[in-house]
Amino acid sequence: MKWLSPLLALAFSVTTLPAASAGEASTGADERPVLVELFTSQGCGLCPEANRYLGELDQRENVFVLAYAVSYWDMYGWTDTYARPEYVQRQRTYLPRLGVPRLYTPHFVVDGVTDAPGWEQDAVAHAVEDRLTAMPDSPVITISDGPFGSFRVGLDGEAPEAELDVWLVAYAPGWATVQVRAGENSGLDMLQYNMVKSLTYLGNWAGGPASFTGESFRRYATVAIVQGANGGPVYGYARVAPSETPGR
């Protein structure tokens, strides 16, 4: 079962891919930055250093990063201000493919194909380099304006697997500081980087021209991710920067 963002107001739709519109963001089969995802928590004592390293990774031209706050540390005295259950489910979905026996933080996942603990930074760096040497071709992915302030995600090309999942992620780009007042990090002004604010499953793609529509949060940056079904490899993504749209 896929987890949908509770803020999703528009049901996804699959239609014939429209002609490209002016100002849309797109990616194609050229080499792209590796997607590094960090599962983190404000209640985890090892996470501040992993958060710092995530921001450091993002300074590399060949890496793009996202951080998901998980809620299973909340029982230890501090409720994470970014955590949502669908982020825990995303991490949980990765575990069988990666051979990881249980949920933990800080947990890095590199392009959906390998992982490393947050305290093993060399292992994360090596995983990035390994992925760069075996980067698959990306389908053509576009993000453009959809109806009623939504985003339309367009796809075209051959699907590298029989089934691929399409996700729409809103995130707050750059650094944020949270004052943690309980738990393992009590008293810490905790730095966090590229924190995910919304995760929405748009649907399944099997190749060829198609488009999906999902709710947009224009005050945040947005990325559309295409990956193998049920936590499989990442095959591509497209990003758009935040905009000052009233009421969003």
Short mmCIF file of C-alpha atoms in Angstrom, two decimals, residues 56-220:
data_model
loop_
_atom_site.label_atom_id
_atom_site.label_comp_id
_atom_site.label_asym_id
_atom_site.label_seq_id
_atom_site.Cartn_x
_atom_site.Cartn_y
_atom_site.Cartn_z
CA GLU A 56 28.21 19.10 2.99
CA LEU A 57 27.28 16.46 0.41
CA ASP A 58 24.88 18.85 -1.27
CA GLN A 59 27.77 21.17 -2.09
CA ARG A 60 29.00 18.59 -4.60
CA GLU A 61 27.80 19.13 -8.17
CA ASN A 62 27.05 15.43 -8.59
CA VAL A 63 24.85 15.03 -5.48
CA PHE A 64 21.33 16.18 -4.55
CA VAL A 65 20.00 15.53 -1.04
CA LEU A 66 16.72 15.26 0.85
CA ALA A 67 16.08 14.70 4.58
CA TYR A 68 13.04 12.93 6.03
CA ALA A 69 12.21 13.32 9.73
CA VAL A 70 10.89 10.15 11.34
CA SER A 71 8.61 9.94 14.37
CA TYR A 72 9.73 6.78 16.18
CA TRP A 73 12.07 8.81 18.42
CA ASP A 74 9.15 10.89 19.71
CA MET A 75 8.52 8.43 22.56
CA TYR A 76 11.77 9.54 24.19
CA GLY A 77 10.56 12.97 25.19
CA TRP A 78 10.66 15.25 22.14
CA THR A 79 8.15 15.41 19.29
CA ASP A 80 9.98 16.02 16.01
CA THR A 81 8.57 19.13 14.35
CA TYR A 82 9.06 17.80 10.80
CA ALA A 83 8.13 14.13 11.26
CA ARG A 84 5.23 12.49 9.43
CA PRO A 85 4.18 8.82 9.23
CA GLU A 86 4.64 8.62 5.46
CA TYR A 87 8.35 9.37 5.88
CA VAL A 88 8.69 6.39 8.23
CA GLN A 89 6.86 4.27 5.67
CA ARG A 90 9.27 5.38 2.94
CA GLN A 91 12.21 4.25 5.04
CA ARG A 92 10.42 1.00 5.94
CA THR A 93 9.81 0.25 2.26
CA TYR A 94 13.53 0.50 1.53
CA LEU A 95 14.58 -2.00 4.21
CA PRO A 96 13.88 -5.37 2.48
CA ARG A 97 15.63 -4.36 -0.75
CA LEU A 98 18.65 -3.04 1.13
CA GLY A 99 18.84 -5.99 3.52
CA VAL A 100 18.40 -3.78 6.58
CA PRO A 101 16.73 -5.61 9.50
CA ARG A 102 15.17 -2.65 11.31
CA LEU A 103 14.45 1.06 11.29
CA TYR A 104 17.17 3.32 12.66
CA THR A 105 18.61 6.81 12.40
CA PRO A 106 20.64 8.39 11.02
CA HIS A 107 20.20 6.29 7.88
CA PHE A 108 21.49 7.31 4.44
CA VAL A 109 20.00 5.78 1.27
CA VAL A 110 21.90 6.44 -1.95
CA ASP A 111 19.75 6.54 -5.10
CA GLY A 112 17.62 3.71 -3.73
CA VAL A 113 20.35 1.13 -4.42
CA THR A 114 22.56 1.12 -1.32
CA ASP A 115 22.65 2.51 2.18
CA ALA A 116 24.98 3.36 5.05
CA PRO A 117 24.69 4.45 8.70
CA GLY A 118 25.00 8.16 9.28
CA TRP A 119 28.17 7.71 11.32
CA GLU A 120 29.97 5.99 8.39
CA GLN A 121 30.55 8.99 6.15
CA ASP A 122 33.23 7.25 4.10
CA ALA A 123 30.74 4.51 3.24
CA VAL A 124 28.22 7.11 2.08
CA ALA A 125 30.87 8.82 -0.09
CA HIS A 126 31.93 5.49 -1.61
CA ALA A 127 28.30 4.59 -2.34
CA VAL A 128 27.87 7.88 -4.20
CA GLU A 129 30.98 7.22 -6.30
CA ASP A 130 29.83 3.67 -7.08
CA ARG A 131 26.47 4.95 -8.26
CA LEU A 132 28.07 7.59 -10.46
CA THR A 133 30.02 4.89 -12.29
CA ALA A 134 26.83 2.89 -12.95
CA MET A 135 24.24 5.61 -13.47
CA PRO A 136 21.29 4.38 -15.57
CA ASP A 137 19.70 6.48 -18.29
CA SER A 138 16.91 8.69 -17.01
CA PRO A 139 13.50 8.98 -18.63
CA VAL A 140 12.45 12.46 -19.68
CA ILE A 141 10.77 14.05 -16.66
CA THR A 142 9.10 17.49 -16.65
CA ILE A 143 7.33 19.57 -14.04
CA SER A 144 4.97 22.28 -15.26
CA ASP A 145 1.95 24.24 -14.02
CA GLY A 146 -1.23 22.21 -13.83
CA PRO A 147 -4.86 23.22 -13.23
CA PHE A 148 -5.89 25.19 -10.14
CA GLY A 149 -2.35 25.82 -8.95
CA SER A 150 -1.27 22.17 -9.14
CA PHE A 151 1.88 20.70 -10.65
CA ARG A 152 1.81 18.44 -13.70
CA VAL A 153 4.57 15.84 -13.90
CA GLY A 154 5.23 14.61 -17.43
CA LEU A 155 7.12 11.42 -18.33
CA ASP A 156 8.32 9.93 -21.59
CA GLY A 157 10.78 7.28 -22.71
CA GLU A 158 11.33 3.63 -21.95
CA ALA A 159 10.69 2.31 -18.45
CA PRO A 160 13.76 0.45 -17.15
CA GLU A 161 11.53 -1.79 -15.04
CA ALA A 162 8.04 -3.20 -15.54
CA GLU A 163 6.66 -0.92 -12.83
CA LEU A 164 7.94 2.42 -11.58
CA ASP A 165 6.60 4.69 -8.86
CA VAL A 166 6.22 8.45 -9.34
CA TRP A 167 6.53 10.68 -6.27
CA LEU A 168 6.13 14.40 -5.71
CA VAL A 169 8.20 15.83 -2.85
CA ALA A 170 8.07 19.35 -1.41
CA TYR A 171 11.08 20.37 0.68
CA ALA A 172 12.45 23.45 2.41
CA PRO A 173 15.77 24.13 0.68
CA GLY A 174 18.84 24.99 2.73
CA TRP A 175 19.41 25.12 6.47
CA ALA A 176 16.83 25.43 9.24
CA THR A 177 17.40 25.63 12.99
CA VAL A 178 15.14 23.92 15.52
CA GLN A 179 15.40 24.53 19.26
CA VAL A 180 15.21 21.07 20.82
CA ARG A 181 14.07 21.23 24.42
CA ALA A 182 13.83 17.57 25.48
CA GLY A 183 15.20 14.13 24.65
CA GLU A 184 18.79 13.25 23.74
CA ASN A 185 19.40 16.62 22.07
CA SER A 186 17.81 18.74 24.79
CA GLY A 187 19.21 22.29 24.77
CA LEU A 188 20.58 22.02 21.23
CA ASP A 189 19.78 24.46 18.43
CA MET A 190 19.73 21.69 15.85
CA LEU A 191 20.64 22.39 12.23
CA GLN A 192 18.68 20.52 9.58
CA TYR A 193 19.07 20.62 5.79
CA ASN A 194 16.66 20.23 2.85
CA MET A 195 13.88 18.97 5.10
CA VAL A 196 10.98 17.26 3.32
CA LYS A 197 7.61 18.92 4.02
CA SER A 198 5.29 16.78 1.89
CA LEU A 199 5.53 13.38 0.20
CA THR A 200 2.85 12.38 -2.31
CA TYR A 201 2.54 9.19 -4.33
CA LEU A 202 1.32 10.14 -7.81
CA GLY A 203 0.98 6.75 -9.44
CA ASN A 204 2.58 4.00 -11.49
CA TRP A 205 4.40 4.40 -14.80
CA ALA A 206 5.28 1.67 -17.31
CA GLY A 207 6.87 3.74 -20.07
CA GLY A 208 5.72 5.99 -22.88
CA PRO A 209 4.12 9.44 -22.69
CA ALA A 210 2.09 10.09 -19.54
CA SER A 211 1.33 12.85 -17.09
CA PHE A 212 0.38 12.97 -13.41
CA THR A 213 -1.14 15.83 -11.45
CA GLY A 214 -0.48 16.56 -7.79
CA GLU A 215 -0.90 19.39 -5.32
CA SER A 216 1.85 22.01 -5.26
CA PHE A 217 3.27 23.92 -2.31
CA ARG A 218 4.91 26.86 -4.07
CA ARG A 219 6.63 28.29 -1.00
CA TYR A 220 8.80 25.15 -1.00
#
